[in-house]
Amino acid sequence: MMIDSMTTCSRRLLRLLPMALTLALVAAPALAWETPPRPEGWTPGTPYPHEALKAFPCHDYNLPCGKLSSPPIQKVQFSGSLDGDAERGEKIAINIRWGNCLACHSLPKGHQGGSVGPDLSEYGKRNPPLDYVFQRIWDGRVFNVNAHMPIYGPNGVLNEQEIRDVMAFILSGK
């Protein structure tokens, strides 16, 4: 009798497991990760203030800060029109202290970059959906958890408007 009730209990728990996992994946980003605030007076594209670097994990896996995990995957919804400034997007994309897209991609206007990521010099010809492009830049792990693309949105590297600006620039390549 005791074994039968434990088996029944186990079955019930197993049926609830998918729902619990889904809830954890959806709720975790909102509960567990906060985008670091931008330092007051700091302008993106300029050197980051040394004292503000304490908000970010280090790259030494032997130190406690090197054991911090990545932020949870964030699926976001693009809304409205693009409303991006392509000229500003170009500055963000080619600046090594800001977007640094050029490190992995060739970009419109003849910017020859790295070859780790796809060539984006004529990306606008593909006419990709805006929500796809926005999500890909915000947090590409939604499409591939092992993506090498930087986690711009959840890490606070680029805000929504800056991503719209980069989108306007890369979509101008036709």
PDB file of C-alpha atoms in Angstrom, residues 66-151:
ATOM      1  CA  GLY A  66      34.535  34.606 -12.336  1.00  0.00           C
ATOM      2  CA  LYS A  67      32.049  31.995 -11.198  1.00  0.00           C
ATOM      3  CA  LEU A  68      28.993  34.174 -11.817  1.00  0.00           C
ATOM      4  CA  SER A  69      26.563  32.831 -14.373  1.00  0.00           C
ATOM      5  CA  SER A  70      25.218  34.587 -17.429  1.00  0.00           C
ATOM      6  CA  PRO A  71      21.896  36.368 -17.057  1.00  0.00           C
ATOM      7  CA  PRO A  72      18.800  34.306 -17.816  1.00  0.00           C
ATOM      8  CA  ILE A  73      17.728  34.206 -21.454  1.00  0.00           C
ATOM      9  CA  GLN A  74      15.354  37.073 -22.224  1.00  0.00           C
ATOM     10  CA  LYS A  75      12.746  36.786 -24.934  1.00  0.00           C
ATOM     11  CA  VAL A  76      11.499  40.258 -25.784  1.00  0.00           C
ATOM     12  CA  GLN A  77       8.791  41.588 -28.060  1.00  0.00           C
ATOM     13  CA  PHE A  78       9.604  44.284 -30.613  1.00  0.00           C
ATOM     14  CA  SER A  79       6.832  46.817 -31.026  1.00  0.00           C
ATOM     15  CA  GLY A  80       6.171  49.941 -33.002  1.00  0.00           C
ATOM     16  CA  SER A  81       8.109  51.253 -35.954  1.00  0.00           C
ATOM     17  CA  LEU A  82      11.863  50.969 -36.280  1.00  0.00           C
ATOM     18  CA  ASP A  83      12.485  54.650 -35.411  1.00  0.00           C
ATOM     19  CA  GLY A  84      16.241  54.155 -35.482  1.00  0.00           C
ATOM     20  CA  ASP A  85      18.999  56.596 -36.380  1.00  0.00           C
ATOM     21  CA  ALA A  86      21.227  54.758 -38.891  1.00  0.00           C
ATOM     22  CA  GLU A  87      24.063  57.267 -38.490  1.00  0.00           C
ATOM     23  CA  ARG A  88      24.143  56.769 -34.729  1.00  0.00           C
ATOM     24  CA  GLY A  89      23.754  53.010 -35.265  1.00  0.00           C
ATOM     25  CA  GLU A  90      26.877  53.033 -37.419  1.00  0.00           C
ATOM     26  CA  LYS A  91      28.834  54.770 -34.649  1.00  0.00           C
ATOM     27  CA  ILE A  92      27.631  52.172 -32.139  1.00  0.00           C
ATOM     28  CA  ALA A  93      28.370  49.226 -34.442  1.00  0.00           C
ATOM     29  CA  ILE A  94      31.938  50.198 -35.304  1.00  0.00           C
ATOM     30  CA  ASN A  95      33.026  51.452 -31.878  1.00  0.00           C
ATOM     31  CA  ILE A  96      35.037  48.812 -29.999  1.00  0.00           C
ATOM     32  CA  ARG A  97      33.922  50.232 -26.650  1.00  0.00           C
ATOM     33  CA  TRP A  98      30.234  50.219 -27.489  1.00  0.00           C
ATOM     34  CA  GLY A  99      28.565  47.762 -29.879  1.00  0.00           C
ATOM     35  CA  ASN A 100      31.725  46.425 -31.528  1.00  0.00           C
ATOM     36  CA  CYS A 101      29.700  44.581 -34.200  1.00  0.00           C
ATOM     37  CA  LEU A 102      32.667  45.024 -36.528  1.00  0.00           C
ATOM     38  CA  ALA A 103      34.657  42.504 -34.484  1.00  0.00           C
ATOM     39  CA  CYS A 104      32.576  39.660 -35.933  1.00  0.00           C
ATOM     40  CA  HIS A 105      30.655  41.085 -38.918  1.00  0.00           C
ATOM     41  CA  SER A 106      31.272  43.002 -42.127  1.00  0.00           C
ATOM     42  CA  LEU A 107      28.833  45.891 -42.134  1.00  0.00           C
ATOM     43  CA  PRO A 108      27.170  48.298 -44.608  1.00  0.00           C
ATOM     44  CA  LYS A 109      29.131  51.247 -46.051  1.00  0.00           C
ATOM     45  CA  GLY A 110      32.193  49.085 -46.729  1.00  0.00           C
ATOM     46  CA  HIS A 111      33.116  48.351 -43.115  1.00  0.00           C
ATOM     47  CA  GLN A 112      35.142  45.136 -43.415  1.00  0.00           C
ATOM     48  CA  GLY A 113      35.051  43.259 -40.145  1.00  0.00           C
ATOM     49  CA  GLY A 114      35.507  39.820 -38.681  1.00  0.00           C
ATOM     50  CA  SER A 115      34.184  36.619 -40.145  1.00  0.00           C
ATOM     51  CA  VAL A 116      32.939  34.876 -36.978  1.00  0.00           C
ATOM     52  CA  GLY A 117      29.417  36.169 -37.603  1.00  0.00           C
ATOM     53  CA  PRO A 118      27.516  36.469 -40.866  1.00  0.00           C
ATOM     54  CA  ASP A 119      28.290  39.241 -43.364  1.00  0.00           C
ATOM     55  CA  LEU A 120      25.764  42.010 -42.693  1.00  0.00           C
ATOM     56  CA  SER A 121      26.929  44.391 -45.425  1.00  0.00           C
ATOM     57  CA  GLU A 122      23.811  43.670 -47.512  1.00  0.00           C
ATOM     58  CA  TYR A 123      21.567  42.389 -44.724  1.00  0.00           C
ATOM     59  CA  GLY A 124      18.786  44.827 -45.642  1.00  0.00           C
ATOM     60  CA  LYS A 125      18.278  43.016 -48.979  1.00  0.00           C
ATOM     61  CA  ARG A 126      16.996  39.998 -47.049  1.00  0.00           C
ATOM     62  CA  ASN A 127      14.186  42.113 -45.577  1.00  0.00           C
ATOM     63  CA  PRO A 128      14.217  40.220 -42.250  1.00  0.00           C
ATOM     64  CA  PRO A 129      11.342  40.677 -39.772  1.00  0.00           C
ATOM     65  CA  LEU A 130      12.093  43.503 -37.328  1.00  0.00           C
ATOM     66  CA  ASP A 131      11.135  41.412 -34.302  1.00  0.00           C
ATOM     67  CA  TYR A 132      13.686  38.759 -35.342  1.00  0.00           C
ATOM     68  CA  VAL A 133      16.499  41.302 -35.783  1.00  0.00           C
ATOM     69  CA  PHE A 134      15.684  43.011 -32.483  1.00  0.00           C
ATOM     70  CA  GLN A 135      15.640  39.710 -30.571  1.00  0.00           C
ATOM     71  CA  ARG A 136      18.857  38.559 -32.264  1.00  0.00           C
ATOM     72  CA  ILE A 137      20.658  41.690 -31.025  1.00  0.00           C
ATOM     73  CA  TRP A 138      18.947  41.871 -27.605  1.00  0.00           C
ATOM     74  CA  ASP A 139      19.626  38.227 -26.669  1.00  0.00           C
ATOM     75  CA  GLY A 140      20.433  35.785 -29.472  1.00  0.00           C
ATOM     76  CA  ARG A 141      20.416  32.867 -27.030  1.00  0.00           C
ATOM     77  CA  VAL A 142      16.658  32.680 -27.634  1.00  0.00           C
ATOM     78  CA  PHE A 143      17.512  31.080 -30.993  1.00  0.00           C
ATOM     79  CA  ASN A 144      20.664  29.211 -29.930  1.00  0.00           C
ATOM     80  CA  VAL A 145      21.653  28.845 -26.263  1.00  0.00           C
ATOM     81  CA  ASN A 146      25.291  28.411 -27.320  1.00  0.00           C
ATOM     82  CA  ALA A 147      25.354  31.559 -29.489  1.00  0.00           C
ATOM     83  CA  HIS A 148      28.595  33.515 -29.511  1.00  0.00           C
ATOM     84  CA  MET A 149      26.790  36.822 -29.989  1.00  0.00           C
ATOM     85  CA  PRO A 150      27.198  39.181 -27.016  1.00  0.00           C
ATOM     86  CA  ILE A 151      24.197  39.456 -24.702  1.00  0.00           C
TER      87      ILE A 151
END
